[in-house]
Amino acid sequence: MKIYQSDETSLPLGKLILGTTLAITVLIAGFQLYASFQADKRVDELMATARDHIRLEHPEQALRAVEQALQLKEKPEALDLKAEILMNQNRVYAADSVLKRLIELEPDNAQYRYRAALAALNEEDTAKGVEHLQKAVALEPQNADYAVAMANMLFKDGKTEEARKTYEELIRKDPNYKHGWEQYQIAFSNAGRYDEAVAIGKRAIQQFPEDSDFHFLLASTLDHMGKRPEAVSAYRRSLELEPMESSIAATRIFEITGKHVPLRLENLAADSVPFDSENKLMYVSATVNGHHGRFLLDTGASVSVIFQSRAEQYALTSSPLKVAVQTANGIIQVPVTYGSIRLGRKKMDQVVLAVIPDPKRLDADGIIGMNYLGNMRMDVDRNAQRIVLAN
């Protein structure tokens, strides 16, 4: 006898199979989601490690951490950091390959296009660089930095007039866009087109009359042209607007004129010390090893000196070291030691001090020579009877 199963009795079995399939699918999706979450978490940890290595200037360790992150998941931010590390190591071709992949993943990312253009510039492929920048500008026309980079690259590619139009359009849109003005002038100056660079520089100064950078740029161009008086004037104006220590402007003024600019224009901490003048010699009050006395300033003396009869007064320790010095009686061997010298507020430790026989006329306790004075700027104002010292 055959027993037939009705449709009604088969329905629960179908539902069971369907329900089981759905449960397995959900479980698999859950595992995938969890695995993806764990991968993202590990990638973030590796990226943080890479950035720490960059901060500590360990580029190879940073690169290894980024590559481990990319093996787990190809994320644009990891590729971006890898490209940055490679560029900083001057591995331009490797960086370019990474940037190509970035652009494949996000073709409408203007920043990646800009980075790829810089890589192309390092490869001296200006045509490819211009192409990337044109796309970056099209994607973000409001970003003036992309436009000025494109103008620079057009200029480098020999498309001077096209570059000029781009620069002019930039400063027409925003006359206060300082970077655009700077790059415009620098491009023509670096190309040796000095007359045009000067014209651009003068226009920039009209727009930014109180900006020292534009006066310096103009001075530099005039200097290259050999127009030294005009260059000195522009260099000085740049320092008047922004005093600067150890500046190129002050150095060039000295090289051209043989004269230092005033200390205030070099932003140097200065100290004014009075001196007495006798027979064109200058005497100052100074402190040696914490003891006060009268000393002769002598820019012709290579080392500082304590006269023999004063050595004990200045707590000089005996030393077996000796040096040859020129005296009125010829060259003699004298002992040397070390001590501190303070003139005004300018103190220097571990200064070599030679102990020499007393001169016939003892008007001072010793001599302050160039091993102290040579470490600072010294301006002499004979009318005011003062010496101005600056580090």
GROMACS .gro file of C-alpha atoms in nm:
model
  391
    1MET     CA    1   0.000   0.000   0.000
    2LYS     CA    2   0.136   0.338  -0.102
    3ILE     CA    3   0.120   0.630   0.131
    4TYR     CA    4   0.107   0.969  -0.039
    5GLN     CA    5   0.231   1.282   0.141
    6SER     CA    6   0.005   1.576   0.083
    7ASP     CA    7   0.122   1.919  -0.022
    8GLU     CA    8   0.023   2.049   0.319
    9THR     CA    9   0.259   1.810   0.497
   10SER     CA   10   0.555   1.897   0.267
   11LEU     CA   11   0.529   2.272   0.331
   12PRO     CA   12   0.697   2.273   0.673
   13LEU     CA   13   0.999   2.086   0.529
   14GLY     CA   14   1.046   2.354   0.259
   15LYS     CA   15   1.027   2.628   0.517
   16LEU     CA   16   1.285   2.449   0.725
   17ILE     CA   17   1.529   2.428   0.433
   18LEU     CA   18   1.471   2.794   0.344
   19GLY     CA   19   1.513   2.904   0.704
   20THR     CA   20   1.834   2.705   0.740
   21THR     CA   21   1.975   2.859   0.421
   22LEU     CA   22   1.891   3.209   0.541
   23ALA     CA   23   2.049   3.144   0.878
   24ILE     CA   24   2.369   3.019   0.717
   25THR     CA   25   2.376   3.322   0.484
   26VAL     CA   26   2.327   3.559   0.777
   27LEU     CA   27   2.596   3.376   0.974
   28ILE     CA   28   2.842   3.398   0.685
   29ALA     CA   29   2.762   3.767   0.638
   30GLY     CA   30   2.815   3.818   1.009
   31PHE     CA   31   3.153   3.648   0.997
   32GLN     CA   32   3.249   3.855   0.691
   33LEU     CA   33   3.139   4.174   0.862
   34TYR     CA   34   3.332   4.081   1.176
   35ALA     CA   35   3.641   3.991   0.971
   36SER     CA   36   3.615   4.321   0.783
   37PHE     CA   37   3.578   4.508   1.112
   38GLN     CA   38   3.885   4.332   1.253
   39ALA     CA   39   4.083   4.404   0.936
   40ASP     CA   40   3.986   4.773   0.952
   41LYS     CA   41   4.090   4.784   1.316
   42ARG     CA   42   4.428   4.623   1.240
   43VAL     CA   43   4.482   4.853   0.941
   44ASP     CA   44   4.416   5.156   1.164
   45GLU     CA   45   4.668   5.024   1.419
   46LEU     CA   46   4.933   4.972   1.151
   47MET     CA   47   4.870   5.319   1.006
   48ALA     CA   48   4.912   5.472   1.353
   49THR     CA   49   5.238   5.278   1.392
   50ALA     CA   50   5.356   5.402   1.052
   51ARG     CA   51   5.285   5.764   1.145
   52ASP     CA   52   5.477   5.719   1.472
   53HIS     CA   53   5.776   5.587   1.275
   54ILE     CA   54   5.755   5.889   1.043
   55ARG     CA   55   5.753   6.122   1.343
   56LEU     CA   56   6.060   5.939   1.479
   57GLU     CA   57   6.225   5.962   1.135
   58HIS     CA   58   6.223   5.584   1.074
   59PRO     CA   59   6.096   5.576   0.713
   60GLU     CA   60   6.175   5.209   0.640
   61GLN     CA   61   5.983   5.089   0.946
   62ALA     CA   62   5.696   5.320   0.847
   63LEU     CA   63   5.694   5.175   0.496
   64ARG     CA   64   5.683   4.817   0.630
   65ALA     CA   65   5.388   4.901   0.854
   66VAL     CA   66   5.198   5.059   0.562
   67GLU     CA   67   5.267   4.759   0.337
   68GLN     CA   68   5.135   4.524   0.608
   69ALA     CA   69   4.820   4.737   0.624
   70LEU     CA   70   4.778   4.716   0.245
   71GLN     CA   71   4.808   4.337   0.252
   72LEU     CA   72   4.507   4.333   0.482
   73LYS     CA   73   4.304   4.591   0.294
   74GLU     CA   74   4.373   4.824   0.002
   75LYS     CA   75   4.262   5.154   0.152
   76PRO     CA   76   4.331   5.485  -0.028
   77GLU     CA   77   4.469   5.649   0.286
   78ALA     CA   78   4.728   5.370   0.318
   79LEU     CA   79   4.829   5.404  -0.046
   80ASP     CA   80   4.848   5.781   0.000
   81LEU     CA   81   5.083   5.746   0.298
   82LYS     CA   82   5.297   5.495   0.107
   83ALA     CA   83   5.331   5.738  -0.184
   84GLU     CA   84   5.430   6.016   0.057
   85ILE     CA   85   5.701   5.802   0.219
   86LEU     CA   86   5.839   5.697  -0.119
   87MET     CA   87   5.846   6.057  -0.244
   88ASN     CA   88   6.031   6.169   0.070
   89GLN     CA   89   6.289   5.897  -0.001
   90ASN     CA   90   6.317   6.026  -0.358
   91ARG     CA   91   6.187   5.692  -0.490
   92VAL     CA   92   5.988   5.877  -0.752
   93TYR     CA   93   5.907   5.593  -0.990
   94ALA     CA   94   5.780   5.370  -0.709
   95ALA     CA   95   5.569   5.659  -0.577
   96ASP     CA   96   5.430   5.724  -0.924
   97SER     CA   97   5.313   5.362  -0.948
   98VAL     CA   98   5.126   5.395  -0.616
   99LEU     CA   99   4.971   5.725  -0.725
  100LYS     CA  100   4.848   5.565  -1.049
  101ARG     CA  101   4.664   5.305  -0.842
  102LEU     CA  102   4.519   5.579  -0.622
  103ILE     CA  103   4.386   5.762  -0.927
  104GLU     CA  104   4.232   5.434  -1.055
  105LEU     CA  105   4.050   5.398  -0.723
  106GLU     CA  106   3.945   5.764  -0.696
  107PRO     CA  107   3.973   5.932  -1.038
  108ASP     CA  108   3.792   6.243  -0.917
  109ASN     CA  109   4.028   6.314  -0.626
  110ALA     CA  110   4.206   6.641  -0.715
  111GLN     CA  111   4.466   6.600  -0.440
  112TYR     CA  112   4.586   6.269  -0.585
  113ARG     CA  113   4.611   6.432  -0.929
  114TYR     CA  114   4.818   6.712  -0.775
  115ARG     CA  115   5.050   6.463  -0.603
  116ALA     CA  116   5.090   6.269  -0.927
  117ALA     CA  117   5.185   6.594  -1.102
  118LEU     CA  118   5.462   6.656  -0.848
  119ALA     CA  119   5.592   6.305  -0.906
  120ALA     CA  120   5.588   6.368  -1.281
  121LEU     CA  121   5.784   6.689  -1.226
  122ASN     CA  122   6.050   6.492  -1.038
  123GLU     CA  123   6.063   6.255  -1.335
  124GLU     CA  124   6.102   6.564  -1.558
  125ASP     CA  125   5.786   6.463  -1.742
  126THR     CA  126   5.625   6.807  -1.748
  127ALA     CA  127   5.369   6.711  -2.012
  128LYS     CA  128   5.226   6.441  -1.785
  129GLY     CA  129   5.243   6.682  -1.491
  130VAL     CA  130   5.047   6.947  -1.681
  131GLU     CA  131   4.785   6.686  -1.775
  132HIS     CA  132   4.734   6.587  -1.411
  133LEU     CA  133   4.716   6.949  -1.298
  134GLN     CA  134   4.466   7.043  -1.566
  135LYS     CA  135   4.240   6.767  -1.434
  136ALA     CA  136   4.297   6.882  -1.075
  137VAL     CA  137   4.202   7.239  -1.171
  138ALA     CA  138   3.893   7.113  -1.355
  139LEU     CA  139   3.790   6.914  -1.045
  140GLU     CA  140   3.855   7.200  -0.801
  141PRO     CA  141   3.863   7.530  -0.996
  142GLN     CA  142   3.844   7.725  -0.670
  143ASN     CA  143   4.181   7.586  -0.551
  144ALA     CA  144   4.435   7.852  -0.651
  145ASP     CA  145   4.731   7.638  -0.541
  146TYR     CA  146   4.656   7.385  -0.817
  147ALA     CA  147   4.636   7.665  -1.072
  148VAL     CA  148   4.966   7.824  -0.969
  149ALA     CA  149   5.133   7.480  -0.977
  150MET     CA  150   5.001   7.438  -1.331
  151ALA     CA  151   5.137   7.781  -1.428
  152ASN     CA  152   5.478   7.685  -1.288
  153MET     CA  153   5.477   7.360  -1.482
  154LEU     CA  154   5.367   7.529  -1.804
  155PHE     CA  155   5.658   7.772  -1.761
  156LYS     CA  156   5.899   7.482  -1.702
  157ASP     CA  157   5.761   7.312  -2.013
  158GLY     CA  158   5.853   7.620  -2.220
  159LYS     CA  159   5.493   7.739  -2.262
  160THR     CA  160   5.579   8.084  -2.130
  161GLU     CA  161   5.286   8.283  -2.264
  162GLU     CA  162   5.034   8.021  -2.156
  163ALA     CA  163   5.194   8.028  -1.810
  164ARG     CA  164   5.185   8.409  -1.803
  165LYS     CA  165   4.812   8.407  -1.883
  166THR     CA  166   4.752   8.160  -1.599
  167TYR     CA  167   4.949   8.374  -1.350
  168GLU     CA  168   4.769   8.690  -1.462
  169GLU     CA  169   4.428   8.521  -1.435
  170LEU     CA  170   4.515   8.408  -1.084
  171ILE     CA  171   4.606   8.753  -0.956
  172ARG     CA  172   4.315   8.909  -1.145
  173LYS     CA  173   4.073   8.680  -0.960
  174ASP     CA  174   4.245   8.743  -0.627
  175PRO     CA  175   4.488   9.038  -0.618
  176ASN     CA  176   4.579   8.943  -0.257
  177TYR     CA  177   4.689   8.590  -0.345
  178LYS     CA  178   5.048   8.630  -0.225
  179HIS     CA  179   5.173   8.287  -0.335
  180GLY     CA  180   5.062   8.356  -0.692
  181TRP     CA  181   5.253   8.685  -0.707
  182GLU     CA  182   5.565   8.523  -0.558
  183GLN     CA  183   5.567   8.229  -0.797
  184TYR     CA  184   5.503   8.460  -1.094
  185GLN     CA  185   5.808   8.672  -1.016
  186ILE     CA  186   6.031   8.379  -0.918
  187ALA     CA  187   5.954   8.192  -1.243
  188PHE     CA  188   6.071   8.483  -1.461
  189SER     CA  189   6.369   8.563  -1.237
  190ASN     CA  190   6.491   8.201  -1.235
  191ALA     CA  191   6.462   8.197  -1.614
  192GLY     CA  192   6.695   8.499  -1.635
  193ARG     CA  193   6.416   8.723  -1.764
  194TYR     CA  194   6.509   8.987  -1.510
  195ASP     CA  195   6.343   9.293  -1.662
  196GLU     CA  196   6.008   9.115  -1.664
  197ALA     CA  197   6.067   8.983  -1.312
  198VAL     CA  198   6.143   9.336  -1.187
  199ALA     CA  199   5.823   9.466  -1.347
  200ILE     CA  200   5.622   9.190  -1.177
  201GLY     CA  201   5.800   9.259  -0.848
  202LYS     CA  202   5.720   9.630  -0.857
  203ARG     CA  203   5.353   9.551  -0.925
  204ALA     CA  204   5.357   9.312  -0.629
  205ILE     CA  205   5.506   9.581  -0.401
  206GLN     CA  206   5.227   9.818  -0.504
  207GLN     CA  207   4.982   9.550  -0.390
  208PHE     CA  208   5.179   9.458  -0.075
  209PRO     CA  209   5.384   9.770   0.018
  210GLU     CA  210   5.453   9.657   0.376
  211ASP     CA  211   5.548   9.297   0.297
  212SER     CA  212   5.923   9.242   0.340
  213ASP     CA  213   5.921   8.927   0.124
  214PHE     CA  214   5.841   9.120  -0.195
  215HIS     CA  215   6.111   9.381  -0.126
  216PHE     CA  216   6.359   9.095  -0.075
  217LEU     CA  217   6.252   8.924  -0.399
  218LEU     CA  218   6.295   9.250  -0.589
  219ALA     CA  219   6.636   9.304  -0.426
  220SER     CA  220   6.748   8.954  -0.522
  221THR     CA  221   6.649   9.007  -0.886
  222LEU     CA  222   6.823   9.347  -0.900
  223ASP     CA  223   7.129   9.186  -0.740
  224HIS     CA  224   7.141   8.921  -1.015
  225MET     CA  225   7.118   9.199  -1.272
  226GLY     CA  226   7.422   9.371  -1.120
  227LYS     CA  227   7.217   9.675  -1.012
  228ARG     CA  228   7.379   9.682  -0.671
  229PRO     CA  229   7.280  10.027  -0.534
  230GLU     CA  230   6.913   9.953  -0.609
  231ALA     CA  231   6.953   9.602  -0.464
  232VAL     CA  232   7.103   9.737  -0.140
  233SER     CA  233   6.813   9.981  -0.104
  234ALA     CA  234   6.557   9.702  -0.151
  235TYR     CA  235   6.744   9.464   0.082
  236ARG     CA  236   6.752   9.733   0.350
  237ARG     CA  237   6.380   9.806   0.307
  238SER     CA  238   6.303   9.436   0.354
  239LEU     CA  239   6.494   9.443   0.686
  240GLU     CA  240   6.328   9.765   0.797
  241LEU     CA  241   5.990   9.595   0.754
  242GLU     CA  242   6.106   9.270   0.917
  243PRO     CA  243   6.435   9.269   1.109
  244MET     CA  244   6.595   8.927   1.079
  245GLU     CA  245   6.891   8.757   1.242
  246SER     CA  246   7.159   8.605   1.013
  247SER     CA  247   6.967   8.716   0.705
  248ILE     CA  248   7.080   8.695   0.343
  249ALA     CA  249   6.979   9.060   0.306
  250ALA     CA  250   7.219   9.180   0.578
  251THR     CA  251   7.494   8.954   0.445
  252ARG     CA  252   7.459   9.087   0.090
  253ILE     CA  253   7.452   9.449   0.210
  254PHE     CA  254   7.781   9.388   0.393
  255GLU     CA  255   7.936   9.208   0.094
  256ILE     CA  256   7.836   9.489  -0.143
  257THR     CA  257   7.907   9.794   0.077
  258GLY     CA  258   8.151   9.662   0.336
  259LYS     CA  259   7.922   9.799   0.609
  260HIS     CA  260   7.702   9.618   0.858
  261VAL     CA  261   7.339   9.718   0.885
  262PRO     CA  262   7.235   9.856   1.226
  263LEU     CA  263   7.190   9.585   1.487
  264ARG     CA  264   6.817   9.657   1.516
  265LEU     CA  265   6.772   9.552   1.152
  266GLU     CA  266   6.932   9.217   1.231
  267ASN     CA  267   6.712   9.174   1.537
  268LEU     CA  268   7.017   9.100   1.749
  269ALA     CA  269   7.022   9.122   2.127
  270ALA     CA  270   7.278   9.397   2.191
  271ASP     CA  271   7.458   9.535   2.493
  272SER     CA  272   7.620   9.878   2.518
  273VAL     CA  273   7.947   9.905   2.711
  274PRO     CA  274   8.133  10.233   2.782
  275PHE     CA  275   8.505  10.258   2.708
  276ASP     CA  276   8.793  10.494   2.783
  277SER     CA  277   9.020  10.603   2.501
  278GLU     CA  278   9.391  10.673   2.550
  279ASN     CA  279   9.628  10.721   2.257
  280LYS     CA  280   9.366  10.565   2.028
  281LEU     CA  281   9.352  10.254   2.249
  282MET     CA  282   9.023  10.141   2.405
  283TYR     CA  283   8.997  10.028   2.766
  284VAL     CA  284   8.687   9.866   2.918
  285SER     CA  285   8.574   9.731   3.252
  286ALA     CA  286   8.538   9.353   3.231
  287THR     CA  287   8.502   9.054   3.461
  288VAL     CA  288   8.736   8.755   3.438
  289ASN     CA  289   8.662   8.448   3.649
  290GLY     CA  290   8.421   8.660   3.853
  291HIS     CA  291   8.682   8.927   3.930
  292HIS     CA  292   8.646   9.283   3.802
  293GLY     CA  293   8.924   9.480   3.631
  294ARG     CA  294   9.038   9.710   3.353
  295PHE     CA  295   9.127   9.558   3.015
  296LEU     CA  296   9.256   9.669   2.679
  297LEU     CA  297   9.043   9.576   2.377
  298ASP     CA  298   9.265   9.451   2.096
  299THR     CA  299   9.122   9.309   1.774
  300GLY     CA  300   9.477   9.228   1.665
  301ALA     CA  301   9.528   8.982   1.951
  302SER     CA  302   9.425   8.626   1.865
  303VAL     CA  303   9.397   8.522   2.233
  304SER     CA  304   9.302   8.706   2.549
  305VAL     CA  305   9.574   8.786   2.799
  306ILE     CA  306   9.622   8.832   3.173
  307PHE     CA  307   9.941   9.007   3.281
  308GLN     CA  308  10.162   8.794   3.502
  309SER     CA  309  10.139   9.008   3.814
  310ARG     CA  310   9.758   8.991   3.800
  311ALA     CA  311   9.726   8.613   3.742
  312GLU     CA  312   9.670   8.528   4.109
  313GLN     CA  313   9.414   8.810   4.144
  314TYR     CA  314   9.203   8.647   3.868
  315ALA     CA  315   9.227   8.297   4.018
  316LEU     CA  316   9.406   8.149   3.719
  317THR     CA  317   9.518   7.792   3.771
  318SER     CA  318   9.868   7.698   3.661
  319SER     CA  319   9.893   7.494   3.343
  320PRO     CA  320  10.175   7.309   3.167
  321LEU     CA  321  10.034   7.419   2.830
  322LYS     CA  322  10.226   7.689   2.647
  323VAL     CA  323  10.183   7.891   2.330
  324ALA     CA  324  10.407   8.125   2.132
  325VAL     CA  325  10.299   8.491   2.145
  326GLN     CA  326  10.437   8.805   1.990
  327THR     CA  327  10.541   9.069   2.247
  328ALA     CA  328  10.740   9.391   2.232
  329ASN     CA  329  11.045   9.178   2.318
  330GLY     CA  330  10.984   8.928   2.039
  331ILE     CA  331  10.817   8.586   2.028
  332ILE     CA  332  10.811   8.407   2.365
  333GLN     CA  333  10.656   8.086   2.502
  334VAL     CA  334  10.394   8.161   2.771
  335PRO     CA  335  10.160   7.941   2.976
  336VAL     CA  336   9.789   7.931   2.891
  337THR     CA  337   9.482   7.841   3.090
  338TYR     CA  338   9.105   7.874   3.061
  339GLY     CA  339   8.865   8.119   3.220
  340SER     CA  340   8.540   8.309   3.181
  341ILE     CA  341   8.513   8.662   3.042
  342ARG     CA  342   8.213   8.889   3.081
  343LEU     CA  343   8.189   9.225   2.909
  344GLY     CA  344   7.862   9.398   2.992
  345ARG     CA  345   7.608   9.112   2.990
  346LYS     CA  346   7.798   8.907   2.731
  347LYS     CA  347   7.965   8.620   2.914
  348MET     CA  348   8.173   8.345   2.758
  349ASP     CA  349   8.316   8.044   2.939
  350GLN     CA  350   8.622   7.833   2.860
  351VAL     CA  351   8.811   8.118   2.693
  352VAL     CA  352   9.183   8.058   2.640
  353LEU     CA  353   9.387   8.304   2.850
  354ALA     CA  354   9.760   8.352   2.800
  355VAL     CA  355   9.968   8.471   3.096
  356ILE     CA  356  10.241   8.704   2.973
  357PRO     CA  357  10.505   8.919   3.146
  358ASP     CA  358  10.389   9.264   3.252
  359PRO     CA  359  10.446   9.541   2.997
  360LYS     CA  360  10.662   9.836   3.098
  361ARG     CA  361  10.359  10.058   3.140
  362LEU     CA  362  10.084   9.877   3.329
  363ASP     CA  363   9.755  10.055   3.246
  364ALA     CA  364   9.541   9.740   3.251
  365ASP     CA  365   9.514   9.392   3.397
  366GLY     CA  366   9.521   9.226   3.059
  367ILE     CA  367   9.388   9.219   2.703
  368ILE     CA  368   9.057   9.097   2.561
  369GLY     CA  369   9.135   8.947   2.222
  370MET     CA  370   8.956   8.792   1.928
  371ASN     CA  371   8.891   8.455   2.090
  372TYR     CA  372   8.623   8.649   2.283
  373LEU     CA  373   8.543   8.942   2.053
  374GLY     CA  374   8.537   8.730   1.737
  375ASN     CA  375   8.228   8.545   1.859
  376MET     CA  376   8.004   8.850   1.836
  377ARG     CA  377   7.931   9.165   1.640
  378MET     CA  378   8.108   9.472   1.776
  379ASP     CA  379   8.012   9.824   1.670
  380VAL     CA  380   8.219  10.115   1.804
  381ASP     CA  381   8.057  10.454   1.859
  382ARG     CA  382   8.354  10.679   1.931
  383ASN     CA  383   8.139  10.989   1.969
  384ALA     CA  384   7.937  10.829   2.249
  385GLN     CA  385   8.245  10.643   2.380
  386ARG     CA  386   8.053  10.314   2.377
  387ILE     CA  387   8.094   9.967   2.226
  388VAL     CA  388   7.781   9.782   2.116
  389LEU     CA  389   7.810   9.404   2.135
  390ALA     CA  390   7.567   9.152   1.990
  391ASN     CA  391   7.571   8.773   1.970
   0.00000   0.00000   0.00000
